[in-house]
Coordinates of C-alpha atoms in Angstrom, one line a residue:
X225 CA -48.1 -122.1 21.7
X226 CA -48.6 -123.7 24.9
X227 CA -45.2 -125.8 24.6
X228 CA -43.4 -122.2 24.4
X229 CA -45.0 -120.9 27.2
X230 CA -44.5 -124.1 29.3
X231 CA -40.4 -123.8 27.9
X232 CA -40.2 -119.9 29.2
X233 CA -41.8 -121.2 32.4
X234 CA -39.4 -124.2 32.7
X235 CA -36.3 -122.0 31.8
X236 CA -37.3 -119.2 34.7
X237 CA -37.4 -122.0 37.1
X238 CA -33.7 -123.6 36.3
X239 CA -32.0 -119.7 36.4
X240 CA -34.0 -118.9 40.0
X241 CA -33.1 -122.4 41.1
X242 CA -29.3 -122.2 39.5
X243 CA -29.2 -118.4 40.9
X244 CA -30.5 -119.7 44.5
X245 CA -28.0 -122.8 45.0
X246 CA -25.2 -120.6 44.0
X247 CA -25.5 -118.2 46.7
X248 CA -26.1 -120.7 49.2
X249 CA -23.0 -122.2 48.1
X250 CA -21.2 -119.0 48.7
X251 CA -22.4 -119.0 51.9
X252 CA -21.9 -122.4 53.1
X253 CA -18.2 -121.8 51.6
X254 CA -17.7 -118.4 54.0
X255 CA -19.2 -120.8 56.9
X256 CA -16.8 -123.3 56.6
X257 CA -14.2 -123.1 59.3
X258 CA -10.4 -122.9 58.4
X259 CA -8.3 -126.2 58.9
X260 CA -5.1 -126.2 59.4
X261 CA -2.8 -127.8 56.4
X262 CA -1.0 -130.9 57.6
X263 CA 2.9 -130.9 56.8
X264 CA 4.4 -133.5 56.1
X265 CA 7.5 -133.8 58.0
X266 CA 10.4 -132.9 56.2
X267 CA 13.0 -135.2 55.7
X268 CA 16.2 -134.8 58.2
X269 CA 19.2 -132.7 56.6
X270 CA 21.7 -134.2 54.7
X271 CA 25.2 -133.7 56.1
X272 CA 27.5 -132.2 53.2
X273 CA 31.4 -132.9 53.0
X274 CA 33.0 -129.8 53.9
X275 CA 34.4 -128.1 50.8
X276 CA 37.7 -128.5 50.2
X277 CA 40.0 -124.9 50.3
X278 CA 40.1 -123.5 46.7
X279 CA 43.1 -124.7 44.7
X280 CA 45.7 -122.0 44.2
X281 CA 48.6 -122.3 41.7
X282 CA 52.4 -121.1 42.3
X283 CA 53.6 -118.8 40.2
X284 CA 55.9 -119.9 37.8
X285 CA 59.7 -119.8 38.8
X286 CA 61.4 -116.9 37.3
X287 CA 64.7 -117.6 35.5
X288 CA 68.0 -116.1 36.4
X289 CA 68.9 -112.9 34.7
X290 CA 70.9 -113.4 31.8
X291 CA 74.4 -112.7 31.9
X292 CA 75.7 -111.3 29.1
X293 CA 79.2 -111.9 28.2
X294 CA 81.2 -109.2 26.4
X295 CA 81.9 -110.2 23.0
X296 CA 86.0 -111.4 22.9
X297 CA 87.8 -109.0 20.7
X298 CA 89.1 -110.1 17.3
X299 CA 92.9 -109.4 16.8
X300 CA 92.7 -107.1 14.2
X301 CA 95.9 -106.7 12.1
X302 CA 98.4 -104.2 12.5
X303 CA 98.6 -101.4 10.8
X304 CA 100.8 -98.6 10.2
X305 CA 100.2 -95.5 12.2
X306 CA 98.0 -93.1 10.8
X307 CA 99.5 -90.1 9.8
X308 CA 97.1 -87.2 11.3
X309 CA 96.1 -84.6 8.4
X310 CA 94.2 -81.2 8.9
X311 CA 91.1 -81.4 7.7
X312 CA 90.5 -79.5 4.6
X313 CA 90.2 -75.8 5.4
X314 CA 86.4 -74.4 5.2
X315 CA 85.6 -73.5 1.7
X316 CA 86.0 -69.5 1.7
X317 CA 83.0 -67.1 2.3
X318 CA 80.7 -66.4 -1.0
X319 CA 82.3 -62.6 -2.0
X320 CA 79.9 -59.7 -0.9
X321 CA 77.1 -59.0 -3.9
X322 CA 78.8 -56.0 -5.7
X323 CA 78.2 -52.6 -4.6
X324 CA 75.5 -51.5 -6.7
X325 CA 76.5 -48.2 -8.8
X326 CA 75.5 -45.2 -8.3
X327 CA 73.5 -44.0 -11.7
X328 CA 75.1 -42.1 -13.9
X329 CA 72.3 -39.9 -15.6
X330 CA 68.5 -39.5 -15.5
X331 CA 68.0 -42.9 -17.6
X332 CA 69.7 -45.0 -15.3
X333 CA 67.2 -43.4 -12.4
X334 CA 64.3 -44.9 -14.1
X335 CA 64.1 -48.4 -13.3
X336 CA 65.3 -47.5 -9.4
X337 CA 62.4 -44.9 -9.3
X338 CA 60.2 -47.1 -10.6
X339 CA 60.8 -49.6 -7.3
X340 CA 60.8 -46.3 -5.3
X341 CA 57.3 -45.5 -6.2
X342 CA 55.4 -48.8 -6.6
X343 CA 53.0 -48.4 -4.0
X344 CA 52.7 -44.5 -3.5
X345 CA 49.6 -43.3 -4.0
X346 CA 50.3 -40.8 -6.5
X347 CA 53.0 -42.8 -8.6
X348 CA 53.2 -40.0 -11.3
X349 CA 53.9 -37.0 -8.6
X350 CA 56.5 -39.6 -7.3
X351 CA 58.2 -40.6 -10.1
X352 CA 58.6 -36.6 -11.1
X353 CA 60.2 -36.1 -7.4
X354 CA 62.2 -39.2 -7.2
X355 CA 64.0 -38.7 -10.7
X356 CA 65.0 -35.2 -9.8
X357 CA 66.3 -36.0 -6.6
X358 CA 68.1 -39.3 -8.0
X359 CA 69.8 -36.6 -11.0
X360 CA 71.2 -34.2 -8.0
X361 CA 72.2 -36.5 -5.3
X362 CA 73.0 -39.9 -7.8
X363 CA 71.3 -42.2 -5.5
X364 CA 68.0 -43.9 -4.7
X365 CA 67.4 -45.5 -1.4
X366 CA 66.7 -49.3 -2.0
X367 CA 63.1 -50.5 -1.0
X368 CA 59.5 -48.7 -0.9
X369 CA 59.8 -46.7 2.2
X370 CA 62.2 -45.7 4.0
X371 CA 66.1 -46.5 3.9
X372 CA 66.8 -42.4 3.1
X373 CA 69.8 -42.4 5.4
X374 CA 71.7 -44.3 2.7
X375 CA 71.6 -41.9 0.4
X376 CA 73.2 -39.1 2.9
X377 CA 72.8 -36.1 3.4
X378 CA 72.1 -35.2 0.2
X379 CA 69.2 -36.6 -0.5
X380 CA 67.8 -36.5 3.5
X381 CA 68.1 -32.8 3.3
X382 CA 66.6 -31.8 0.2
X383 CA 63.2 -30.0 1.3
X384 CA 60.1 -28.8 -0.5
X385 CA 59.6 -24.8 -0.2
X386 CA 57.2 -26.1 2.8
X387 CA 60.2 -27.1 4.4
X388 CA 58.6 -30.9 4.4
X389 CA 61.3 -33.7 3.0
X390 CA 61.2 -33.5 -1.0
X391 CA 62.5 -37.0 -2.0
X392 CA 60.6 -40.0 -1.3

């Protein structure tokens, strides 16, 4: 028991004596006056060869222009003069469709009519109209709408008891 006690005892003393020299170290270190460094003296320059200019390359020669020599003509062999011909007249215009007949009774009104009134919104009340005015006036205009004026006069004047147009 003794030998520990001795050992704590011989430990405090090193850390206050290591504790102790290191701050006098620290300020025998802040004491110490500054020296100046001693340079060596540097070795004279060495003189370089000037530089030579940079090296700069012609451009190439540029060749002539071509000359281009117009090809010699070829005798070419003689022959008899050419007899000059109208050209072939211009095929005749396609005849005009036929004129389409005028129908001949209420059957014939039918398929026309049925054109007439394909998009009206009362197709029946349309059909009734158009096939009585195509039995009087032996014509329905071609198309949906419109296209009255060539039926005449006829079928453009034909009015309702209203006095509103009756064909459609």
């Amino acid at each position: 028991m003794a030998s520990k006690a001795l050992l704590i005892v011989l430990a405090c003393f090193l850390l206050i004596n290591t504790n102790v020299s290191s701050h006098r170290e620290e300020e025998i270190h802040s004491e110490v006056i500054p020296v100046k460094p001693v340079f060596s003296p540097s070795p004279p320059p060495i003189a370089q060869p000037p530089t030579p200019p940079p090296i700069v390359k012609a451009p190439p020669p540029t060749p002539p222009p071509a000359i281009k020599i117009p090809p010699t003509p070829t005798p070419t062999p003689a022959l008899p003069p050419a007899i000059k011909t109208s050209p072939p007249p211009p095929p005749p215009p396609p005849p005009p469709p036929p004129a389409v007949q005028p129908p001949r009774n209420r059957l014939e009104c039918i398929p026309l009519c049925v054109v007439r009134c394909k998009n009206h919104s009362r197709k029946n009340v349309c059909m009734r109209v158009c096939l009585t005015c195509c039995d009087r006036c032996k014509c329905v205009p071609p198309g949906q709408y419109g296209n009255k004026e060539k039926c005449g006069k006829c079928y453009t004047g034909m009015t309702t008891t209203g006095g509103k147009p009756k064909c459609p």
